Amino acid sequence: MAEEEITLKVQRFDPAADKLPYWQAFKVEIKPGMTVLDALFEVLNHQDGSLSFRFCCRAGVCGSCAMVIAGKVRLACETQVSQFQESGEVMLSPLPHQKVIKDLAVDYTLFFDRLKAVRPYMVGREPYPEREYIQLPKERQPINEPIDCILCGSCTASCTMAWTSTDYLGPAALLKSYRFLVDTRDSIPDERLDIIESERGVWRCHTQFNCVEVCPKKLNPTEAIQRQKLKLFKRKLLGRGRAKPTARKGK
Ligand code: FES
């Protein structure tokens, strides 16, 4: 094989036509600065127009292109193919334990259902200000990191606890819950604590750190989950909180 070529081994699967996934190899000429996403476009545009994958921004912002690249969950648009040049090939497969729509494109319905369950928006304090809520830099500091989450789903797809239970909210939703829980402008901290205290919530995290390992934005959902456990402890010690555990739904 010419040195400037790389073989993409892509896991293909069309639920409408295939019984099982299979691997298909495509040779692509390496161009300077080429990302895995660029290489997939080379295949799509010049070799196989039926190849399916997600993308949008091509700049590590939208989170659409998360997939398993050479055995690790990464963003295709932020991964240079040159790093795999020595081995001459790179294997690409969809995010693990997700329902495959086709090839590398997975179904995010469950991911966004989990996210919706933590009320991922600010509920402002009344009386509402005429203009924006004022927040001091030191009050803003705790949310500086969690707001960088791009909802790529890499963390939840890599969490074995989320694999074993579709009910568990998972690291992405729990990071989002933390983001609003520590926001001084939000008015429903007790409701948020009720959600994360339920059997869907933080107590199901086994601190495996898989989520930290794969986050393309270097965020720390595990730490956010542990900080929320601490908040629950404190609430318990103050004698507040839910009277009864929430019934577990689903699996
Ligand atoms: Fe948007 Fe990769 S295409 S993060």
mmCIF file of C-alpha atoms and ligand atoms in Angstrom:
data_model
loop_
_atom_site.group_PDB
_atom_site.id
_atom_site.type_symbol
_atom_site.label_atom_id
_atom_site.label_comp_id
_atom_site.label_asym_id
_atom_site.label_seq_id
_atom_site.Cartn_x
_atom_site.Cartn_y
_atom_site.Cartn_z
ATOM 1 C CA MET A 1 0.000 0.000 0.000
ATOM 2 C CA ALA A 2 1.243 3.477 -0.826
ATOM 3 C CA GLU A 3 2.414 5.342 2.273
ATOM 4 C CA GLU A 4 -0.048 8.166 1.728
ATOM 5 C CA GLU A 5 -3.049 5.846 1.790
ATOM 6 C CA ILE A 6 -5.051 4.639 4.744
ATOM 7 C CA THR A 7 -7.647 1.907 4.933
ATOM 8 C CA LEU A 8 -10.848 2.784 6.727
ATOM 9 C CA LYS A 9 -12.488 -0.350 8.078
ATOM 10 C CA VAL A 10 -16.045 0.716 8.649
ATOM 11 C CA GLN A 11 -18.685 -1.237 10.524
ATOM 12 C CA ARG A 12 -21.698 -1.280 8.236
ATOM 13 C CA PHE A 13 -25.245 -2.174 9.192
ATOM 14 C CA ASP A 14 -28.572 -1.365 7.648
ATOM 15 C CA PRO A 15 -31.324 -2.763 9.895
ATOM 16 C CA ALA A 16 -33.685 -2.781 6.903
ATOM 17 C CA ALA A 17 -31.399 -5.023 4.840
ATOM 18 C CA ASP A 18 -28.780 -6.740 7.020
ATOM 19 C CA LYS A 19 -29.135 -9.454 9.627
ATOM 20 C CA LEU A 20 -25.794 -8.646 11.256
ATOM 21 C CA PRO A 21 -23.212 -5.864 11.104
ATOM 22 C CA TYR A 22 -20.172 -6.443 8.881
ATOM 23 C CA TRP A 23 -16.878 -4.685 8.151
ATOM 24 C CA GLN A 24 -16.110 -2.992 4.872
ATOM 25 C CA ALA A 25 -12.715 -1.585 3.890
ATOM 26 C CA PHE A 26 -12.169 1.620 1.905
ATOM 27 C CA LYS A 27 -8.793 2.984 0.823
ATOM 28 C CA VAL A 28 -8.441 6.733 1.075
ATOM 29 C CA GLU A 29 -5.548 8.951 0.059
ATOM 30 C CA ILE A 30 -4.282 10.913 3.045
ATOM 31 C CA LYS A 31 -4.271 14.669 2.530
ATOM 32 C CA PRO A 32 -2.564 17.161 4.866
ATOM 33 C CA GLY A 33 -4.778 17.945 7.841
ATOM 34 C CA MET A 34 -7.313 15.286 6.883
ATOM 35 C CA THR A 35 -9.653 14.259 9.703
ATOM 36 C CA VAL A 36 -11.540 10.991 9.992
ATOM 37 C CA LEU A 37 -14.669 12.929 9.036
ATOM 38 C CA ASP A 38 -12.931 14.216 5.894
ATOM 39 C CA ALA A 39 -11.917 10.632 5.060
ATOM 40 C CA LEU A 40 -15.515 9.464 5.481
ATOM 41 C CA PHE A 41 -16.584 12.187 3.046
ATOM 42 C CA GLU A 42 -14.000 10.942 0.550
ATOM 43 C CA VAL A 43 -15.678 7.542 0.745
ATOM 44 C CA LEU A 44 -19.182 8.971 0.584
ATOM 45 C CA ASN A 45 -18.467 11.252 -2.373
ATOM 46 C CA HIS A 46 -16.217 8.981 -4.447
ATOM 47 C CA GLN A 47 -16.664 5.354 -3.409
ATOM 48 C CA ASP A 48 -19.962 4.543 -1.703
ATOM 49 C CA GLY A 49 -22.793 7.060 -1.552
ATOM 50 C CA SER A 50 -24.775 4.791 0.763
ATOM 51 C CA LEU A 51 -22.381 5.200 3.708
ATOM 52 C CA SER A 52 -24.173 6.837 6.639
ATOM 53 C CA PHE A 53 -22.682 8.948 9.428
ATOM 54 C CA ARG A 54 -23.600 12.077 11.330
ATOM 55 C CA PHE A 55 -21.942 15.466 11.187
ATOM 56 C CA CYS A 56 -22.853 19.137 11.250
ATOM 57 C CA CYS A 57 -20.280 21.719 12.336
ATOM 58 C CA ARG A 58 -17.047 19.894 11.378
ATOM 59 C CA ALA A 59 -15.401 21.870 14.178
ATOM 60 C CA GLY A 60 -15.921 19.922 17.431
ATOM 61 C CA VAL A 61 -18.890 22.040 18.448
ATOM 62 C CA CYS A 62 -22.125 20.222 17.600
ATOM 63 C CA GLY A 63 -21.200 16.781 18.960
ATOM 64 C CA SER A 64 -22.806 14.961 16.023
ATOM 65 C CA CYS A 65 -19.820 12.969 14.799
ATOM 66 C CA ALA A 66 -18.974 10.937 17.928
ATOM 67 C CA MET A 67 -18.048 7.340 17.074
ATOM 68 C CA VAL A 68 -15.559 4.649 18.007
ATOM 69 C CA ILE A 69 -12.287 5.321 16.196
ATOM 70 C CA ALA A 70 -9.498 2.780 16.625
ATOM 71 C CA GLY A 71 -11.188 1.377 19.722
ATOM 72 C CA LYS A 72 -11.802 4.705 21.457
ATOM 73 C CA VAL A 73 -14.796 7.014 21.461
ATOM 74 C CA ARG A 74 -13.793 10.272 19.743
ATOM 75 C CA LEU A 75 -15.125 13.019 17.500
ATOM 76 C CA ALA A 76 -14.433 12.208 13.839
ATOM 77 C CA CYS A 77 -14.015 15.880 12.973
ATOM 78 C CA GLU A 78 -11.306 16.343 15.607
ATOM 79 C CA THR A 79 -9.329 13.172 14.880
ATOM 80 C CA GLN A 80 -6.489 13.370 12.376
ATOM 81 C CA VAL A 81 -6.057 10.290 10.163
ATOM 82 C CA SER A 82 -2.291 10.847 10.093
ATOM 83 C CA GLN A 83 -1.992 9.390 13.596
ATOM 84 C CA PHE A 84 -3.045 6.003 12.182
ATOM 85 C CA GLN A 85 -0.760 6.213 9.145
ATOM 86 C CA GLU A 86 1.867 3.906 10.617
ATOM 87 C CA SER A 87 -0.561 1.013 11.077
ATOM 88 C CA GLY A 88 -2.093 1.771 7.669
ATOM 89 C CA GLU A 89 -5.659 1.277 8.833
ATOM 90 C CA VAL A 90 -8.244 2.578 11.240
ATOM 91 C CA MET A 91 -11.408 0.856 12.402
ATOM 92 C CA LEU A 92 -14.608 2.878 12.715
ATOM 93 C CA SER A 93 -17.771 1.745 14.437
ATOM 94 C CA PRO A 94 -20.847 3.439 15.924
ATOM 95 C CA LEU A 95 -21.105 4.549 19.557
ATOM 96 C CA PRO A 96 -21.336 1.394 21.697
ATOM 97 C CA HIS A 97 -24.615 -0.002 22.997
ATOM 98 C CA GLN A 98 -26.711 2.429 20.969
ATOM 99 C CA LYS A 99 -29.446 1.529 18.536
ATOM 100 C CA VAL A 100 -27.962 1.832 15.066
ATOM 101 C CA ILE A 101 -30.036 3.704 12.509
ATOM 102 C CA LYS A 102 -27.538 2.914 9.774
ATOM 103 C CA ASP A 103 -23.779 2.326 9.685
ATOM 104 C CA LEU A 104 -22.190 4.926 11.995
ATOM 105 C CA ALA A 105 -25.389 6.863 12.719
ATOM 106 C CA VAL A 106 -27.065 5.960 16.020
ATOM 107 C CA ASP A 107 -30.451 6.810 17.478
ATOM 108 C CA TYR A 108 -30.217 9.609 20.094
ATOM 109 C CA THR A 109 -33.855 9.330 21.253
ATOM 110 C CA LEU A 110 -33.015 7.658 24.576
ATOM 111 C CA PHE A 111 -30.105 10.041 25.146
ATOM 112 C CA PHE A 112 -32.355 13.090 24.793
ATOM 113 C CA ASP A 113 -35.135 11.473 26.840
ATOM 114 C CA ARG A 114 -32.628 11.083 29.671
ATOM 115 C CA LEU A 115 -31.565 14.688 29.256
ATOM 116 C CA LYS A 116 -35.144 15.984 29.286
ATOM 117 C CA ALA A 117 -35.763 14.152 32.580
ATOM 118 C CA VAL A 118 -33.397 16.496 34.472
ATOM 119 C CA ARG A 119 -35.187 19.650 33.278
ATOM 120 C CA PRO A 120 -32.190 20.956 31.302
ATOM 121 C CA TYR A 121 -33.133 24.623 31.416
ATOM 122 C CA MET A 122 -33.037 27.402 33.961
ATOM 123 C CA VAL A 123 -36.160 28.112 35.971
ATOM 124 C CA GLY A 124 -35.764 31.736 36.968
ATOM 125 C CA ARG A 125 -36.403 33.288 40.335
ATOM 126 C CA GLU A 126 -39.394 35.567 40.785
ATOM 127 C CA PRO A 127 -39.773 38.501 40.621
ATOM 128 C CA TYR A 128 -38.214 38.266 37.170
ATOM 129 C CA PRO A 129 -35.768 41.075 36.407
ATOM 130 C CA GLU A 130 -36.624 43.554 33.682
ATOM 131 C CA ARG A 131 -33.423 42.660 31.896
ATOM 132 C CA GLU A 132 -30.930 39.827 32.519
ATOM 133 C CA TYR A 133 -30.196 38.144 35.849
ATOM 134 C CA ILE A 134 -27.045 39.539 37.398
ATOM 135 C CA GLN A 135 -24.390 36.957 38.233
ATOM 136 C CA LEU A 136 -21.010 37.681 39.815
ATOM 137 C CA PRO A 137 -17.877 36.083 38.299
ATOM 138 C CA LYS A 138 -17.425 33.905 41.417
ATOM 139 C CA GLU A 139 -21.057 32.730 41.101
ATOM 140 C CA ARG A 140 -20.525 31.929 37.465
ATOM 141 C CA GLN A 141 -17.326 29.943 38.118
ATOM 142 C CA PRO A 142 -18.979 26.574 39.005
ATOM 143 C CA ILE A 143 -20.821 26.459 35.681
ATOM 144 C CA ASN A 144 -17.869 27.491 33.526
ATOM 145 C CA GLU A 145 -16.925 23.888 32.837
ATOM 146 C CA PRO A 146 -20.268 22.047 32.594
ATOM 147 C CA ILE A 147 -21.672 24.532 30.067
ATOM 148 C CA ASP A 148 -19.010 23.335 27.618
ATOM 149 C CA CYS A 149 -20.825 20.003 27.164
ATOM 150 C CA ILE A 150 -21.672 19.574 23.473
ATOM 151 C CA LEU A 151 -24.106 16.673 24.027
ATOM 152 C CA CYS A 152 -22.166 14.318 21.792
ATOM 153 C CA GLY A 153 -23.298 11.360 23.913
ATOM 154 C CA SER A 154 -19.802 9.866 24.193
ATOM 155 C CA CYS A 155 -19.948 9.688 27.996
ATOM 156 C CA THR A 156 -23.343 8.034 28.282
ATOM 157 C CA ALA A 157 -22.503 5.617 25.468
ATOM 158 C CA SER A 158 -19.324 4.633 27.354
ATOM 159 C CA CYS A 159 -20.954 4.196 30.767
ATOM 160 C CA THR A 160 -21.534 0.541 31.580
ATOM 161 C CA MET A 161 -24.211 1.488 34.115
ATOM 162 C CA ALA A 162 -26.123 3.250 31.334
ATOM 163 C CA TRP A 163 -25.683 0.107 29.223
ATOM 164 C CA THR A 164 -27.297 -2.099 31.833
ATOM 165 C CA SER A 165 -30.242 0.199 32.484
ATOM 166 C CA THR A 166 -32.111 2.400 30.063
ATOM 167 C CA ASP A 167 -33.625 3.991 33.159
ATOM 168 C CA TYR A 168 -30.365 5.390 34.593
ATOM 169 C CA LEU A 169 -29.986 9.049 33.617
ATOM 170 C CA GLY A 170 -26.313 8.621 32.789
ATOM 171 C CA PRO A 171 -23.347 11.011 32.936
ATOM 172 C CA ALA A 172 -24.414 13.562 30.300
ATOM 173 C CA ALA A 173 -27.821 14.189 31.879
ATOM 174 C CA LEU A 174 -26.308 14.249 35.380
ATOM 175 C CA LEU A 175 -23.658 16.740 34.307
ATOM 176 C CA LYS A 176 -26.466 18.897 32.911
ATOM 177 C CA SER A 177 -28.388 18.536 36.160
ATOM 178 C CA TYR A 178 -25.289 19.718 38.082
ATOM 179 C CA ARG A 179 -24.920 22.676 35.721
ATOM 180 C CA PHE A 180 -28.363 23.998 36.763
ATOM 181 C CA LEU A 181 -28.109 22.912 40.384
ATOM 182 C CA VAL A 182 -25.107 25.193 40.951
ATOM 183 C CA ASP A 183 -26.482 28.068 38.907
ATOM 184 C CA THR A 184 -27.350 30.889 41.331
ATOM 185 C CA ARG A 185 -30.093 32.095 38.977
ATOM 186 C CA ASP A 186 -32.060 28.849 39.155
ATOM 187 C CA SER A 187 -34.994 28.586 41.567
ATOM 188 C CA ILE A 188 -35.749 24.859 41.835
ATOM 189 C CA PRO A 189 -32.722 23.212 43.530
ATOM 190 C CA ASP A 190 -34.902 20.948 45.692
ATOM 191 C CA GLU A 191 -36.795 19.637 42.674
ATOM 192 C CA ARG A 192 -33.503 18.996 40.933
ATOM 193 C CA LEU A 193 -32.195 17.136 43.980
ATOM 194 C CA ASP A 194 -35.371 15.024 44.024
ATOM 195 C CA ILE A 195 -34.720 13.985 40.433
ATOM 196 C CA ILE A 196 -31.108 12.978 41.009
ATOM 197 C CA GLU A 197 -31.940 11.259 44.314
ATOM 198 C CA SER A 198 -34.393 8.938 42.569
ATOM 199 C CA GLU A 199 -33.393 5.450 41.474
ATOM 200 C CA ARG A 200 -32.595 6.901 38.074
ATOM 201 C CA GLY A 201 -30.059 9.237 39.581
ATOM 202 C CA VAL A 202 -26.580 9.699 41.003
ATOM 203 C CA TRP A 203 -26.510 6.650 43.283
ATOM 204 C CA ARG A 204 -26.243 4.381 40.274
ATOM 205 C CA CYS A 205 -22.890 5.840 39.284
ATOM 206 C CA HIS A 206 -20.125 3.354 40.130
ATOM 207 C CA THR A 207 -17.345 5.906 39.589
ATOM 208 C CA GLN A 208 -15.791 4.002 36.726
ATOM 209 C CA PHE A 209 -14.573 7.250 35.119
ATOM 210 C CA ASN A 210 -15.295 5.955 31.591
ATOM 211 C CA CYS A 211 -17.190 9.209 30.985
ATOM 212 C CA VAL A 212 -14.171 11.306 31.972
ATOM 213 C CA GLU A 213 -11.893 9.250 29.771
ATOM 214 C CA VAL A 214 -13.895 9.760 26.593
ATOM 215 C CA CYS A 215 -15.169 13.328 26.958
ATOM 216 C CA PRO A 216 -13.828 15.268 23.944
ATOM 217 C CA LYS A 217 -14.125 18.507 25.897
ATOM 218 C CA LYS A 218 -12.171 17.173 28.896
ATOM 219 C CA LEU A 219 -15.139 17.586 31.233
ATOM 220 C CA ASN A 220 -15.591 15.595 34.411
ATOM 221 C CA PRO A 221 -19.110 14.179 34.748
ATOM 222 C CA THR A 222 -17.937 11.789 37.485
ATOM 223 C CA GLU A 223 -16.896 14.696 39.692
ATOM 224 C CA ALA A 224 -20.188 16.484 39.005
ATOM 225 C CA ILE A 225 -22.060 13.342 40.053
ATOM 226 C CA GLN A 226 -20.052 13.013 43.279
ATOM 227 C CA ARG A 227 -20.653 16.686 44.100
ATOM 228 C CA GLN A 228 -24.378 16.093 43.671
ATOM 229 C CA LYS A 229 -24.193 13.109 46.043
ATOM 230 C CA LEU A 230 -22.602 15.467 48.570
ATOM 231 C CA LYS A 231 -25.466 17.917 48.141
ATOM 232 C CA LEU A 232 -27.914 15.091 48.796
ATOM 233 C CA PHE A 233 -25.998 14.106 51.934
ATOM 234 C CA LYS A 234 -26.136 17.676 53.180
ATOM 235 C CA ARG A 235 -29.846 17.906 52.479
ATOM 236 C CA LYS A 236 -30.416 14.667 54.368
ATOM 237 C CA LEU A 237 -28.390 15.904 57.348
ATOM 238 C CA LEU A 238 -30.523 19.045 57.429
ATOM 239 C CA GLY A 239 -33.599 16.823 57.563
ATOM 240 C CA ARG A 240 -34.985 17.882 54.218
ATOM 241 C CA GLY A 241 -35.667 15.971 51.038
ATOM 242 C CA ARG A 242 -38.048 13.461 49.631
ATOM 243 C CA ALA A 243 -40.249 11.395 51.918
ATOM 244 C CA LYS A 244 -40.319 8.297 49.720
ATOM 245 C CA PRO A 245 -38.062 7.013 46.940
ATOM 246 C CA THR A 246 -39.430 7.457 43.436
ATOM 247 C CA ALA A 247 -40.661 4.209 41.899
ATOM 248 C CA ARG A 248 -38.298 2.824 39.305
ATOM 249 C CA LYS A 249 -39.632 2.725 35.760
ATOM 250 C CA GLY A 250 -38.544 0.609 32.842
ATOM 251 C CA LYS A 251 -35.615 -1.798 33.073
HETATM 252 FE FE1 FES B 1 -19.755 18.767 14.909
HETATM 253 FE FE2 FES B 1 -17.882 16.836 14.749
HETATM 254 S S1 FES B 1 -19.220 17.547 13.188
HETATM 255 S S2 FES B 1 -18.553 17.925 16.515
#
